[in-house]
Tab-separated table of C-alpha atoms in Angstrom:
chain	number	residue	atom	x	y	z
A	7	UNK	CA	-12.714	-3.447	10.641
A	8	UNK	CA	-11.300	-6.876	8.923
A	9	UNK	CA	-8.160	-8.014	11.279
A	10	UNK	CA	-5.251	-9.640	9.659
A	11	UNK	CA	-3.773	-12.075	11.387
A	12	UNK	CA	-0.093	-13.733	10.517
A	13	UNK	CA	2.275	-16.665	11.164
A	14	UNK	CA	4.463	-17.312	12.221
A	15	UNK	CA	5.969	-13.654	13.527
A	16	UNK	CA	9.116	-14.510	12.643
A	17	UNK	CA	11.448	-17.315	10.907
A	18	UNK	CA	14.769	-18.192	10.615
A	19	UNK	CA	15.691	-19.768	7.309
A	20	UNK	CA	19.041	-21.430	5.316
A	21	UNK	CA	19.313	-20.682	1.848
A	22	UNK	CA	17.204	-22.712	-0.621
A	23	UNK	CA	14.887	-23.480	1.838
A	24	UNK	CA	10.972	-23.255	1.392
A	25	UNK	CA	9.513	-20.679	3.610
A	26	UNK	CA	5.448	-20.202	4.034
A	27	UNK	CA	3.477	-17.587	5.799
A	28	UNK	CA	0.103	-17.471	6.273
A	29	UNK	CA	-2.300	-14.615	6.697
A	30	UNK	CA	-5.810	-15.238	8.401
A	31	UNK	CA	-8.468	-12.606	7.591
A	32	UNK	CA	-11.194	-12.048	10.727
A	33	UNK	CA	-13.834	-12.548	7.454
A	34	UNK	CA	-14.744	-13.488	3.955
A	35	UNK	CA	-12.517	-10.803	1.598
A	36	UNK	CA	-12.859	-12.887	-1.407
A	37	UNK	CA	-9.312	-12.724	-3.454
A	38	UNK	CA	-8.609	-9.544	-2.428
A	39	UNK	CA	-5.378	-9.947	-0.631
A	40	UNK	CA	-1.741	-8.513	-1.305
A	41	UNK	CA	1.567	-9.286	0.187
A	42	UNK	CA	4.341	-6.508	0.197
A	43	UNK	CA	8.207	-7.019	1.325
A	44	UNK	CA	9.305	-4.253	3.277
A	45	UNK	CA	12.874	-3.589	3.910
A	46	UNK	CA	14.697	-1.282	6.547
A	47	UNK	CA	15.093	2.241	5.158
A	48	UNK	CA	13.252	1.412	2.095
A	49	UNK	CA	10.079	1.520	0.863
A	50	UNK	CA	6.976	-1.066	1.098
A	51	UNK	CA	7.453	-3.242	-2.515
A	52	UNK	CA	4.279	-4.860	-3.702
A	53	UNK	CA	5.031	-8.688	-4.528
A	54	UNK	CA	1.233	-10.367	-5.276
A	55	UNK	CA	-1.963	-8.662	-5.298
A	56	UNK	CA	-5.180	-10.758	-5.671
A	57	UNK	CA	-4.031	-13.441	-3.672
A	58	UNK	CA	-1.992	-14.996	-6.457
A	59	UNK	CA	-1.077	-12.774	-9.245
A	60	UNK	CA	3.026	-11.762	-9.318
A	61	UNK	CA	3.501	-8.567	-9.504
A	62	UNK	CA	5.914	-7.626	-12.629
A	63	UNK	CA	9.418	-8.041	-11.821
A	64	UNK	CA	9.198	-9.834	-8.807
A	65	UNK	CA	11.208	-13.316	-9.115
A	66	UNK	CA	8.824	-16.387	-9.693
A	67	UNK	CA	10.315	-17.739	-6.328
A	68	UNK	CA	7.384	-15.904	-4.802
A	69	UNK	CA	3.987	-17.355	-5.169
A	70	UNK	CA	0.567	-16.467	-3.273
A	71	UNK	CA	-2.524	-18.581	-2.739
A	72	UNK	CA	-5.823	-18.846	-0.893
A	73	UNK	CA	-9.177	-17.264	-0.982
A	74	UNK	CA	-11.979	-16.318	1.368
A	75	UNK	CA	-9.971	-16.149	5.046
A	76	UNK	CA	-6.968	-18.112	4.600
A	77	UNK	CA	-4.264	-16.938	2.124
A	78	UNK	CA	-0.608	-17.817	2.024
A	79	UNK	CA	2.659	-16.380	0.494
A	80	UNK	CA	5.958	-18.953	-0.348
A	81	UNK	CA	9.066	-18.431	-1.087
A	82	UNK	CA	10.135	-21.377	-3.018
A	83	UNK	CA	14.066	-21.276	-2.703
A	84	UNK	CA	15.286	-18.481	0.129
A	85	UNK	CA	17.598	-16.138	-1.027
A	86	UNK	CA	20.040	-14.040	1.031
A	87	UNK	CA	18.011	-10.756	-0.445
A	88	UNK	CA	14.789	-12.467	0.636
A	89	UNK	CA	15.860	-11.461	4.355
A	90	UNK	CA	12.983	-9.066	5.138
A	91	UNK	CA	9.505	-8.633	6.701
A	92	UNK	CA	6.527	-9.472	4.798
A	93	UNK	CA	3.017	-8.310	5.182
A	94	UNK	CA	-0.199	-9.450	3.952
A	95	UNK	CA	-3.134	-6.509	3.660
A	96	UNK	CA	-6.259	-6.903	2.380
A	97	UNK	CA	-8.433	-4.730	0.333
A	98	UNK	CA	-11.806	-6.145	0.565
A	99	UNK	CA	-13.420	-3.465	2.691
A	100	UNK	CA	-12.548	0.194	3.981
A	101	UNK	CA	-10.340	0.512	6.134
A	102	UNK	CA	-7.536	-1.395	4.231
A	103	UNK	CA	-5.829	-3.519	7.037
A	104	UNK	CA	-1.879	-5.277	7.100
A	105	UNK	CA	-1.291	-8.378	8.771
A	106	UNK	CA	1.829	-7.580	11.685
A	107	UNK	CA	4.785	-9.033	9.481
A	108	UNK	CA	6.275	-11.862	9.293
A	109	UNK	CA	10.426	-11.500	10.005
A	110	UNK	CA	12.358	-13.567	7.243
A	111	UNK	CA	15.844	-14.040	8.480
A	112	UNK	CA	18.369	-16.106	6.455
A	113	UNK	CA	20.528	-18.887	8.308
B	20	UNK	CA	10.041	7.077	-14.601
B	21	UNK	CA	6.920	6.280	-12.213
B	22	UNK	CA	7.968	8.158	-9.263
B	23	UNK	CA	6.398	9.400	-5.984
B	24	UNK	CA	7.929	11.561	-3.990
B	25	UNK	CA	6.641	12.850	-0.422
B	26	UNK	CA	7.737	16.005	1.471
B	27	UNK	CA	6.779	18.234	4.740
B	28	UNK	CA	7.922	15.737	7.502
B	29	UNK	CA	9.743	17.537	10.942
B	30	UNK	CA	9.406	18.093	14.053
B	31	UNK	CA	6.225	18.943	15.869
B	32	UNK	CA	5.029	19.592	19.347
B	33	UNK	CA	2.298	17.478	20.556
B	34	UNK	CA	-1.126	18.970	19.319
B	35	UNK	CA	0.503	20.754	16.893
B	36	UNK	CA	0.041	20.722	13.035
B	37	UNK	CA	1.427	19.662	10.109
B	38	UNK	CA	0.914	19.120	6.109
B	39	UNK	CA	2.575	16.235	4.405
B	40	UNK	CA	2.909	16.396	0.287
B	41	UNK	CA	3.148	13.516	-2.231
B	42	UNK	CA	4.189	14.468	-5.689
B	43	UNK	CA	3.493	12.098	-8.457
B	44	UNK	CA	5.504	11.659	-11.997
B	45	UNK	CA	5.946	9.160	-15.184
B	46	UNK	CA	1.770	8.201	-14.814
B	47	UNK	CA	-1.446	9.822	-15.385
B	48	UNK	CA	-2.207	11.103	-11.492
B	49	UNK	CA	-5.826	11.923	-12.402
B	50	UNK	CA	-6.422	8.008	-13.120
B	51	UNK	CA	-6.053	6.490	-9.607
B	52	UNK	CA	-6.573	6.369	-6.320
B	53	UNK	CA	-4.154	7.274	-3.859
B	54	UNK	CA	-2.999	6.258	-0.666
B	55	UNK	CA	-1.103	7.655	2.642
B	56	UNK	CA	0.128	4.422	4.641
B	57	UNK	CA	2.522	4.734	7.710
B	58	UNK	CA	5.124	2.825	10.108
B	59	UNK	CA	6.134	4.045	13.192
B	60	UNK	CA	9.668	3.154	14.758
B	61	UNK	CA	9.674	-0.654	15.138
B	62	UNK	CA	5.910	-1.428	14.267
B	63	UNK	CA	4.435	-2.921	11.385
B	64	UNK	CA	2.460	-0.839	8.097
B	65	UNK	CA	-0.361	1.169	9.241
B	66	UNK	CA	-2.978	2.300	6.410
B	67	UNK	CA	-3.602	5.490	7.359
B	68	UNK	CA	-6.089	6.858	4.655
B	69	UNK	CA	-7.095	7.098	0.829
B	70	UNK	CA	-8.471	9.236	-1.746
B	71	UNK	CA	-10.461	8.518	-5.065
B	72	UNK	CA	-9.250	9.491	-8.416
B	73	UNK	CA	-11.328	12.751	-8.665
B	74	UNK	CA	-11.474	13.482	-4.872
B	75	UNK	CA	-15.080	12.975	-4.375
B	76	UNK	CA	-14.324	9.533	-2.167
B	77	UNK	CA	-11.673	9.562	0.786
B	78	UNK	CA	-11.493	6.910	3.573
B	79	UNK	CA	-9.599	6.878	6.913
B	80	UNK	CA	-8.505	4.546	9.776
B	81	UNK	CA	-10.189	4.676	12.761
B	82	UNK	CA	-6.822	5.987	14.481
B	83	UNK	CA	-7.138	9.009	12.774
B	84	UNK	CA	-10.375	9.781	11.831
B	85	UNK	CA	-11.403	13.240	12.951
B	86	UNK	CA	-7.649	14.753	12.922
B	87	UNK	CA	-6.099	14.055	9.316
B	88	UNK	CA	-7.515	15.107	6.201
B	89	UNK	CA	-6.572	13.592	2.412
B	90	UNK	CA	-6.988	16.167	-0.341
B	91	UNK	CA	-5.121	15.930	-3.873
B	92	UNK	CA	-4.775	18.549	-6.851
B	93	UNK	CA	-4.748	16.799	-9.715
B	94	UNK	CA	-4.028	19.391	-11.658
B	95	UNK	CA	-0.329	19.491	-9.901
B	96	UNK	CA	-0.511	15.767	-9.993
B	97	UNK	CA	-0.197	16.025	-5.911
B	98	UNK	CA	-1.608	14.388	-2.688
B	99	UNK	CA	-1.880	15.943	0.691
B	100	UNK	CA	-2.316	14.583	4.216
B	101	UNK	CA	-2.675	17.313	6.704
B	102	UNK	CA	-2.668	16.005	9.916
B	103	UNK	CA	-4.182	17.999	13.213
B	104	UNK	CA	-3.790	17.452	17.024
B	105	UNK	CA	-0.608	15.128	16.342
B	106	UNK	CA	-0.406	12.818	19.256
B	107	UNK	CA	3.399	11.387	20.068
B	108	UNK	CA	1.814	7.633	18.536
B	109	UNK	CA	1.601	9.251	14.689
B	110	UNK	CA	5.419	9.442	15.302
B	111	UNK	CA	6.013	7.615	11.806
B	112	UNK	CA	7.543	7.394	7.946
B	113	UNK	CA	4.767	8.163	6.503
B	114	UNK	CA	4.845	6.785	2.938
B	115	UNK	CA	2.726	7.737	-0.179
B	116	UNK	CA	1.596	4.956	-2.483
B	117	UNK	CA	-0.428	4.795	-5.820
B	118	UNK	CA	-3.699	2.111	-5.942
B	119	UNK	CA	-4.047	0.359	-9.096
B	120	UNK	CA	-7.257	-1.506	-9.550
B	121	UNK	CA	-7.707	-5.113	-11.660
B	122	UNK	CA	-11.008	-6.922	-12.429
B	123	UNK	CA	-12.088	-10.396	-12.152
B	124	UNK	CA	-15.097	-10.779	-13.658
B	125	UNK	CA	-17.298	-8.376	-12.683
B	126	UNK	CA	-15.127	-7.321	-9.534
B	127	UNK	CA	-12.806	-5.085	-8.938
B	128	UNK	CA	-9.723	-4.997	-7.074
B	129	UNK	CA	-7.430	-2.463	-5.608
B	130	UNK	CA	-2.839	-2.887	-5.058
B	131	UNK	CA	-0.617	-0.488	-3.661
B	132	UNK	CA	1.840	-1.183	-6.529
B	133	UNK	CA	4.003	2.255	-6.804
B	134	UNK	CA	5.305	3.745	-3.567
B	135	UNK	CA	7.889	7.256	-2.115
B	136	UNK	CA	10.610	6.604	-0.130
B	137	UNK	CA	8.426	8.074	2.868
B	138	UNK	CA	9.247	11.561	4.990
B	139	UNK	CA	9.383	11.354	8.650
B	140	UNK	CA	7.297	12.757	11.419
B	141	UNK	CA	7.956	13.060	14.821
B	142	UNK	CA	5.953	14.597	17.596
B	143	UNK	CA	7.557	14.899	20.569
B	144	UNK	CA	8.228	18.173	22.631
């Protein structure tokens, strides 16, 4: 199975700062990596699938990068309703595998 | 609307049973694969297993391979995940969520881009 690997596990954050996690894939999965924000009590929201493609309606604060092993999410510009946990999962091979989150907290 | 919307969560004993439903509206069903993912109290996502389109395909994590099954009936635009000798670790939301594929070229690509609010499963005695 591919392991996803993340950093840093958790940051702490002011508003309208830039905040980047990275996601580390145990092999080559091409572009085939999404991020998701997932809230408490709500459900998992898709923000970029293939590595760097927005999903609609997501604010253009969020961008994704990277290809091969190495991939990276940033949120240009914090927000107080960017407080969250993000995951990276990839979707190269069966099993699809998540990262372990990343813990945005705001200032 | 594009809605999923996942039932049959409880209460069950340890190696005891249990059948978890995903309902799907506002989209063609039929047209994509579909996925059970879960996240147990203070842990991260866990993919737990997926189906093709017209059920010939299905895939599983290793943690449950052997005890859950996926099935769907497309023809009530519905997913299933019924889950056998429940162990006190699949204590989880267990959230339904529709695949949607892209190409690049001549690849293809797979998102979990539509998602339920999740039911919850506990197995404790």
């Amino acid at each position: 199975d591919i392991q996803m690997t993340q950093s840093p596990s958790s940051v702490s954050a002011s508003v309208g700062d830039r905040v980047t996690i990275t996601c580390r894939a145990s092999q080559h999965i091409s572009r085939w990596l999404a991020w998701y924000q997932k809230k408490p009590g709500r459900a998992p929201r898709l923000l970029v699938f293939a590595s760097s493609s927005l999903q609609t309606g997501v604010p253009s604060r969020f961008s994704g990068s990277g290809s091969g092993t190495d991939f990276t999410l940033t949120i240009g510009g914090l927000l107080p309703e960017d407080s969250a946990t993000y995951y990276c999962q990839q979707a190269n091979n069966f099993p699809w595998t998540f990262g372990q989150g990343t813990k945005v907290e705001i200032k | 609307e594009v809605q999923l919307v996942e039932s049959g969560g409880g209460l069950v004993q340890p190696g005891g049973s249990l059948t978890l439903s995903c309902v799907g509206s506002g989209f063609s069903f039929s047209s994509f694969w579909m996925s059970w993912v879960r996240q147990a109290p203070g842990k991260g996502l866990e993919w737990v297993a997926n189906m093709k389109k017209d059920g010939s395909e299905e895939y599983y994590a290793d943690s449950v391979k052997g005890r859950f099954t996926i099935s769907r009936d497309n023809a009530r635009n519905s997913l299933y995940l019924e889950m056998n000798s429940l162990r006190a670790e699949d204590t989880a939301i267990y959230y339904c969520a529709r695949e949607s594929a892209g190409n690049w070229g001549p690849d293809y690509y797979y998102f979990m881009d539509v998602w339920g609010k999740g039911t919850a499963v506990t197995v404790s005695s």
